[in-house]
Amino acid sequence: MSAPAERPRGPRAALSGAALSGAALFGAALFGAALSGAVGCDDAPPPLPAARPASPAGTQGGGGAPGGAPGGAPGGALGGAGAPGGAPGGAPGGAPGGAPGGAPGGAGAPGRLDGLPDAPAGAPQLALPIAPEDVALMRPHPIIGVDHEPGGGVRTQCRDHHERAFPFCYDEHEGSDLILEGGFVTMDAGSARVVAAAAGRVTRVEDGHYDRCHADLLSADVTCDGRPVVANRVHLAHAGGWETRYLHLRAGSVRVRVGQEVACGEALALVGSSGYSSAPHLHFELRDDLGRVRDPFAGPASQPYSLWVDEAPAGAPPATATTSALPAARCAP
């Protein structure tokens, strides 16, 4: 089946400044940049179109950015359906916890810790794409998620999987942004390792681009200090035509090559701030066999089941109207 035409993408809201690590300053910078009309996601953002058609339910488009700007590449750099590849989570169609895939709305699989229903047969089961030992380096709140209500040209108008508005999302955001706690200080100290969320095959690699891009509060935009605004990235193809994308990686940190088969949890690179990114973070994006962006989080605006192995670790507080939690960093059995 051929992939549908890409939905037009407009400017994104630039989020908080690279040097601003506090949650309050982060939110203030993001809000100010959004109101000013600054862009904040694509490597080369296009002008805002007069009108944007809504995407099908559960699908969206675009790169993301923490602290300030999401950063995928427009069109060819971020577009394209995933090629068939390795099996997600080690078993095609395996439901969370290793049980066979069930229908949406079914009882939680035995291996799940979050109590959510099984995903459909053939859907990937994803681990948090951060090495378990490095999860403490990532900020659990906020996770800037997929926008399920794109359009209108208002940067702060959005709806994430949990029906929450900005700053849990922003207009036309196409992925989940996981923010590195401590920003460039943590990045310079070694950063956090980005790992494969499921078993698959490497289909695209970009490395070597400037990785200290940051928000410029005076212009309410993102700058790469005069260098090309291009994100370092890795794309993986999974069973059934699903694809995961990992953007804004640290320069020189990519450990894989195109065509390489990787296991769930295998190291890919380090969190950085390359491309249209206002601060160090990982933009994680999931696409289905038609090339449509899918939100891995369960919720009233996405789907009743989660595409994470566990949407929240055992003992973690559930997401609320004002908080979020990182999914578990464990692969499907």
CSV table of C-alpha atoms in Angstrom, one decimal:
chain,number,residue,atom,x,y,z
A,1,MET,CA,0.0,0.0,0.0
A,2,SER,CA,1.4,3.4,-0.9
A,3,ALA,CA,1.9,6.0,1.7
A,4,PRO,CA,-0.6,8.9,1.8
A,5,ALA,CA,0.5,12.3,0.8
A,6,GLU,CA,2.4,14.2,3.5
A,7,ARG,CA,0.2,16.7,5.4
A,8,PRO,CA,1.5,20.2,5.0
A,9,ARG,CA,3.5,21.3,7.9
A,10,GLY,CA,3.7,24.9,9.2
A,11,PRO,CA,6.0,26.6,11.7
A,12,ARG,CA,6.4,25.1,15.1
A,13,ALA,CA,6.8,26.8,18.4
A,14,ALA,CA,10.4,27.2,19.7
A,15,LEU,CA,10.6,25.9,23.2
A,16,SER,CA,12.8,27.0,26.1
A,17,GLY,CA,16.4,28.2,25.8
A,18,ALA,CA,19.3,25.8,26.0
A,19,ALA,CA,20.7,27.4,29.1
A,20,LEU,CA,17.3,27.3,30.9
A,21,SER,CA,17.0,24.1,32.9
A,22,GLY,CA,14.3,25.1,35.3
A,23,ALA,CA,10.8,24.0,34.5
A,24,ALA,CA,9.3,27.4,35.0
A,25,LEU,CA,11.8,29.1,32.7
A,26,PHE,CA,11.4,26.3,30.3
A,27,GLY,CA,7.7,26.9,30.1
A,28,ALA,CA,8.0,30.7,30.0
A,29,ALA,CA,10.4,30.6,27.1
A,30,LEU,CA,8.3,28.1,25.2
A,31,PHE,CA,5.2,30.2,25.7
A,32,GLY,CA,6.8,33.4,24.6
A,33,ALA,CA,8.3,31.9,21.5
A,34,ALA,CA,5.0,30.3,20.6
A,35,LEU,CA,3.1,33.6,20.9
A,36,SER,CA,5.8,35.3,18.8
A,37,GLY,CA,5.2,33.0,15.9
A,38,ALA,CA,8.7,31.4,16.0
A,39,VAL,CA,9.2,28.1,14.3
A,40,GLY,CA,10.6,25.2,16.3
A,41,CYS,CA,10.7,21.9,14.6
A,42,ASP,CA,11.8,21.3,11.0
A,43,ASP,CA,15.4,21.6,9.8
A,44,ALA,CA,14.2,24.1,7.3
A,45,PRO,CA,10.6,25.1,8.2
A,46,PRO,CA,8.3,26.0,5.4
A,47,PRO,CA,5.9,29.0,5.5
A,48,LEU,CA,2.6,28.5,7.2
A,49,PRO,CA,-0.1,27.3,4.7
A,50,ALA,CA,-3.5,29.0,4.5
A,51,ALA,CA,-5.2,25.8,5.7
A,52,ARG,CA,-4.1,22.4,6.8
A,53,PRO,CA,-6.3,19.3,6.5
A,54,ALA,CA,-6.6,17.2,9.7
A,55,SER,CA,-4.7,13.9,9.9
A,56,PRO,CA,-6.5,10.6,10.5
A,57,ALA,CA,-7.2,9.8,14.1
A,58,GLY,CA,-4.1,8.7,15.9
A,59,THR,CA,-1.7,10.0,13.3
A,60,GLN,CA,0.1,13.3,13.0
A,61,GLY,CA,3.2,14.6,11.5
A,62,GLY,CA,6.5,16.4,12.3
A,63,GLY,CA,9.7,16.4,14.4
A,64,GLY,CA,9.8,17.4,18.0
A,65,ALA,CA,11.8,19.3,20.5
A,66,PRO,CA,12.3,19.6,24.1
A,67,GLY,CA,13.1,22.6,26.1
A,68,GLY,CA,12.3,24.4,23.0
A,69,ALA,CA,12.3,23.1,19.6
A,70,PRO,CA,11.5,19.8,18.0
A,71,GLY,CA,13.7,19.0,15.2
A,72,GLY,CA,13.0,16.8,12.3
A,73,ALA,CA,13.8,17.6,8.7
A,74,PRO,CA,11.0,18.6,6.5
A,75,GLY,CA,9.8,16.6,3.6
A,76,GLY,CA,12.5,14.1,2.5
A,77,ALA,CA,14.5,14.4,5.7
A,78,LEU,CA,11.6,13.5,7.9
A,79,GLY,CA,9.2,12.0,5.5
A,80,GLY,CA,8.8,8.5,4.0
A,81,ALA,CA,7.2,5.3,5.0
A,82,GLY,CA,9.3,2.8,7.0
A,83,ALA,CA,10.7,-0.1,5.0
A,84,PRO,CA,10.0,-3.6,6.3
A,85,GLY,CA,12.7,-4.8,8.6
A,86,GLY,CA,13.4,-6.6,11.8
A,87,ALA,CA,10.7,-7.7,14.2
A,88,PRO,CA,9.7,-5.2,16.8
A,89,GLY,CA,10.4,-6.2,20.4
A,90,GLY,CA,11.8,-9.5,19.1
A,91,ALA,CA,8.5,-10.9,17.9
A,92,PRO,CA,6.3,-9.7,15.2
A,93,GLY,CA,2.8,-9.1,16.5
A,94,GLY,CA,3.7,-10.0,20.0
A,95,ALA,CA,1.5,-8.3,22.6
A,96,PRO,CA,3.0,-6.6,25.6
A,97,GLY,CA,4.4,-9.0,28.0
A,98,GLY,CA,5.0,-11.6,25.3
A,99,ALA,CA,1.4,-12.7,25.0
A,100,PRO,CA,0.0,-13.0,21.5
A,101,GLY,CA,-1.5,-9.8,20.2
A,102,GLY,CA,-5.0,-9.1,21.4
A,103,ALA,CA,-7.8,-6.9,20.2
A,104,PRO,CA,-7.9,-3.3,21.4
A,105,GLY,CA,-9.7,-3.0,24.7
A,106,GLY,CA,-8.8,-6.5,25.8
A,107,ALA,CA,-7.4,-7.4,29.2
A,108,GLY,CA,-3.9,-6.5,30.0
A,109,ALA,CA,-1.3,-9.0,29.0
A,110,PRO,CA,0.3,-11.0,31.8
A,111,GLY,CA,3.7,-9.3,31.4
A,112,ARG,CA,2.3,-5.7,31.6
A,113,LEU,CA,2.8,-3.7,34.7
A,114,ASP,CA,0.6,-0.7,33.6
A,115,GLY,CA,-2.7,-2.6,33.4
A,116,LEU,CA,-3.5,-1.3,30.0
A,117,PRO,CA,-5.2,-3.4,27.3
A,118,ASP,CA,-3.3,-5.5,24.7
A,119,ALA,CA,-2.3,-3.8,21.5
A,120,PRO,CA,-3.5,-5.3,18.2
A,121,ALA,CA,-1.7,-8.2,16.6
A,122,GLY,CA,1.2,-6.9,14.5
A,123,ALA,CA,1.7,-3.7,16.4
A,124,PRO,CA,5.1,-3.0,17.8
A,125,GLN,CA,5.9,-3.2,21.5
A,126,LEU,CA,8.3,-0.4,22.4
A,127,ALA,CA,10.8,0.1,25.2
A,128,LEU,CA,11.8,3.6,26.3
A,129,PRO,CA,14.5,4.5,23.8
A,130,ILE,CA,16.9,5.4,26.6
A,131,ALA,CA,19.4,3.0,28.2
A,132,PRO,CA,18.0,1.9,31.6
A,133,GLU,CA,21.1,3.1,33.4
A,134,ASP,CA,20.6,6.6,31.9
A,135,VAL,CA,16.8,7.1,32.6
A,136,ALA,CA,17.7,9.2,35.6
A,137,LEU,CA,19.3,11.7,33.3
A,138,MET,CA,16.0,12.3,31.5
A,139,ARG,CA,13.3,14.7,32.7
A,140,PRO,CA,10.0,12.9,33.2
A,141,HIS,CA,7.9,16.1,33.0
A,142,PRO,CA,6.8,17.3,30.6
A,143,ILE,CA,7.0,14.8,27.8
A,144,ILE,CA,6.1,16.9,24.7
A,145,GLY,CA,3.8,14.6,22.7
A,146,VAL,CA,2.0,14.2,19.4
A,147,ASP,CA,-0.6,16.8,18.6
A,148,HIS,CA,-4.0,15.2,17.9
A,149,GLU,CA,-5.6,18.5,16.9
A,150,PRO,CA,-3.3,20.1,14.4
A,151,GLY,CA,-4.2,23.2,12.4
A,152,GLY,CA,-5.2,26.8,12.7
A,153,GLY,CA,-1.7,28.2,12.9
A,154,VAL,CA,-1.8,28.8,16.6
A,155,ARG,CA,1.4,27.4,18.1
A,156,THR,CA,-0.1,26.7,21.6
A,157,GLN,CA,-3.3,25.1,20.2
A,158,CYS,CA,-2.9,21.3,20.5
A,159,ARG,CA,-4.1,18.2,22.2
A,160,ASP,CA,-1.9,15.3,23.4
A,161,HIS,CA,-3.0,11.7,24.0
A,162,HIS,CA,-4.2,12.6,27.5
A,163,GLU,CA,-6.4,15.5,26.2
A,164,ARG,CA,-3.8,18.0,27.6
A,165,ALA,CA,-2.8,21.2,25.9
A,166,PHE,CA,0.4,23.1,25.6
A,167,PRO,CA,3.1,22.6,26.9
A,168,PHE,CA,2.4,18.8,26.7
A,169,CYS,CA,2.3,19.3,22.9
A,170,TYR,CA,2.3,22.1,20.4
A,171,ASP,CA,0.7,22.6,17.0
A,172,GLU,CA,1.6,19.8,14.5
A,173,HIS,CA,4.1,18.1,16.7
A,174,GLU,CA,4.8,14.6,15.3
A,175,GLY,CA,6.6,12.7,18.0
A,176,SER,CA,7.5,12.4,21.7
A,177,ASP,CA,10.3,14.7,23.0
A,178,LEU,CA,12.3,13.4,25.9
A,179,ILE,CA,14.3,16.1,27.5
A,180,LEU,CA,17.8,15.7,28.9
A,181,GLU,CA,17.9,17.0,32.5
A,182,GLY,CA,20.6,19.6,32.9
A,183,GLY,CA,20.8,20.5,29.2
A,184,PHE,CA,24.2,21.0,27.8
A,185,VAL,CA,25.9,20.4,31.2
A,186,THR,CA,24.7,16.8,31.2
A,187,MET,CA,25.3,16.4,27.5
A,188,ASP,CA,28.9,17.5,27.9
A,189,ALA,CA,29.4,15.2,30.8
A,190,GLY,CA,28.6,12.2,28.6
A,191,SER,CA,24.9,12.6,27.9
A,192,ALA,CA,22.3,9.7,27.8
A,193,ARG,CA,22.5,6.7,25.5
A,194,VAL,CA,19.7,6.4,22.9
A,195,VAL,CA,18.8,2.8,22.3
A,196,ALA,CA,16.5,0.9,19.8
A,197,ALA,CA,12.9,0.9,21.1
A,198,ALA,CA,12.4,-2.5,19.3
A,199,ALA,CA,14.4,-4.9,17.2
A,200,GLY,CA,14.8,-3.7,13.6
A,201,ARG,CA,17.0,-2.8,10.7
A,202,VAL,CA,18.8,0.5,10.2
A,203,THR,CA,17.5,2.3,7.1
A,204,ARG,CA,18.9,5.8,7.6
A,205,VAL,CA,21.8,7.4,9.4
A,206,GLU,CA,23.0,11.0,9.6
A,207,ASP,CA,25.9,12.1,11.8
A,208,GLY,CA,28.5,14.8,12.0
A,209,HIS,CA,26.2,17.8,12.1
A,210,TYR,CA,26.5,20.6,14.6
A,211,ASP,CA,25.0,19.5,17.9
A,212,ARG,CA,24.8,22.7,20.1
A,213,CYS,CA,21.8,24.3,18.4
A,214,HIS,CA,19.8,26.3,21.0
A,215,ALA,CA,17.0,28.7,21.5
A,216,ASP,CA,17.6,32.4,20.9
A,217,LEU,CA,15.2,34.3,23.1
A,218,LEU,CA,15.8,37.6,21.3
A,219,SER,CA,14.6,36.3,18.0
A,220,ALA,CA,12.2,33.7,19.6
A,221,ASP,CA,13.7,31.2,17.2
A,222,VAL,CA,16.4,28.4,17.2
A,223,THR,CA,19.9,29.0,16.0
A,224,CYS,CA,22.8,26.6,15.2
A,225,ASP,CA,25.3,29.5,15.5
A,226,GLY,CA,25.6,29.9,11.7
A,227,ARG,CA,25.9,26.2,10.9
A,228,PRO,CA,23.5,24.2,8.8
A,229,VAL,CA,20.3,23.3,10.7
A,230,VAL,CA,20.4,19.6,10.1
A,231,ALA,CA,19.6,16.9,12.7
A,232,ASN,CA,21.8,13.9,13.3
A,233,ARG,CA,19.4,10.9,13.2
A,234,VAL,CA,18.8,7.1,13.0
A,235,HIS,CA,15.8,5.5,11.4
A,236,LEU,CA,14.9,1.8,12.1
A,237,ALA,CA,12.5,-0.4,10.1
A,238,HIS,CA,10.4,-3.0,12.0
A,239,ALA,CA,8.2,-5.9,11.2
A,240,GLY,CA,5.0,-5.1,9.4
A,241,GLY,CA,6.4,-1.9,7.9
A,242,TRP,CA,6.5,0.1,11.1
A,243,GLU,CA,9.3,2.6,11.6
A,244,THR,CA,10.9,4.4,14.5
A,245,ARG,CA,13.0,7.6,14.2
A,246,TYR,CA,15.5,9.1,16.6
A,247,LEU,CA,16.5,12.7,16.1
A,248,HIS,CA,18.8,15.5,17.4
A,249,LEU,CA,21.6,13.1,18.2
A,250,ARG,CA,25.0,14.2,19.4
A,251,ALA,CA,27.6,14.6,16.7
A,252,GLY,CA,30.0,11.7,16.3
A,253,SER,CA,27.9,9.4,18.6
A,254,VAL,CA,26.0,7.3,16.1
A,255,ARG,CA,27.2,3.6,16.5
A,256,VAL,CA,25.2,1.9,13.7
A,257,ARG,CA,25.2,1.8,9.9
A,258,VAL,CA,22.6,1.4,7.3
A,259,GLY,CA,21.5,-2.2,6.8
A,260,GLN,CA,22.6,-3.3,10.3
A,261,GLU,CA,20.2,-5.4,12.3
A,262,VAL,CA,19.8,-4.2,15.9
A,263,ALA,CA,18.2,-5.7,18.9
A,264,CYS,CA,15.8,-4.0,21.2
A,265,GLY,CA,17.8,-2.0,23.7
A,266,GLU,CA,21.0,-1.9,21.5
A,267,ALA,CA,22.8,1.5,21.7
A,268,LEU,CA,22.3,3.7,18.7
A,269,ALA,CA,23.8,7.1,19.7
A,270,LEU,CA,23.7,9.8,22.4
A,271,VAL,CA,21.2,12.5,23.1
A,272,GLY,CA,22.2,15.8,21.6
A,273,SER,CA,20.9,19.1,20.2
A,274,SER,CA,21.4,18.9,16.4
A,275,GLY,CA,19.0,20.3,13.9
A,276,TYR,CA,16.0,22.5,14.8
A,277,SER,CA,16.4,21.9,18.5
A,278,SER,CA,16.4,24.4,21.3
A,279,ALA,CA,18.0,22.2,23.9
A,280,PRO,CA,19.4,18.7,24.3
A,281,HIS,CA,16.6,16.1,23.9
A,282,LEU,CA,15.5,13.1,21.9
A,283,HIS,CA,12.7,13.4,19.4
A,284,PHE,CA,11.3,9.8,19.2
A,285,GLU,CA,8.8,9.2,16.3
A,286,LEU,CA,6.8,6.2,15.4
A,287,ARG,CA,5.2,5.6,11.9
A,288,ASP,CA,3.0,2.8,10.7
A,289,ASP,CA,3.1,0.8,7.5
A,290,LEU,CA,1.4,3.7,5.6
A,291,GLY,CA,3.9,6.2,6.8
A,292,ARG,CA,1.5,7.9,9.2
A,293,VAL,CA,2.7,9.2,12.5
A,294,ARG,CA,1.3,7.2,15.5
A,295,ASP,CA,1.2,8.1,19.1
A,296,PRO,CA,2.6,5.2,21.3
A,297,PHE,CA,0.8,6.5,24.4
A,298,ALA,CA,-2.7,5.3,25.2
A,299,GLY,CA,-5.3,7.9,25.9
A,300,PRO,CA,-8.7,9.3,24.9
A,301,ALA,CA,-7.2,11.3,22.0
A,302,SER,CA,-5.0,8.4,20.7
A,303,GLN,CA,-6.1,4.8,21.3
A,304,PRO,CA,-7.2,2.7,24.3
A,305,TYR,CA,-4.0,0.5,24.1
A,306,SER,CA,-0.4,1.5,24.5
A,307,LEU,CA,2.4,0.7,22.1
A,308,TRP,CA,4.9,0.8,24.9
A,309,VAL,CA,5.8,-2.5,26.7
A,310,ASP,CA,4.8,-0.6,29.8
A,311,GLU,CA,3.6,3.0,29.6
A,312,ALA,CA,4.8,3.7,33.2
A,313,PRO,CA,7.2,1.6,35.3
A,314,ALA,CA,5.8,-0.3,38.3
A,315,GLY,CA,5.2,2.1,41.2
A,316,ALA,CA,5.3,5.2,39.0
A,317,PRO,CA,2.4,7.7,39.5
A,318,PRO,CA,0.0,7.7,36.6
A,319,ALA,CA,-0.1,10.7,34.2
A,320,THR,CA,-2.5,13.4,35.2
A,321,ALA,CA,-3.6,16.7,33.8
A,322,THR,CA,-0.4,18.3,34.9
A,323,THR,CA,2.2,15.5,35.1
A,324,SER,CA,3.7,12.8,33.0
A,325,ALA,CA,5.9,9.7,33.5
A,326,LEU,CA,8.5,8.1,31.3
A,327,PRO,CA,7.6,4.6,29.9
A,328,ALA,CA,9.5,1.6,31.2
A,329,ALA,CA,13.0,1.0,29.7
A,330,ARG,CA,12.4,-2.7,29.2
A,331,CYS,CA,12.0,-4.8,26.1
A,332,ALA,CA,9.2,-7.2,25.4
A,333,PRO,CA,9.9,-10.7,26.7
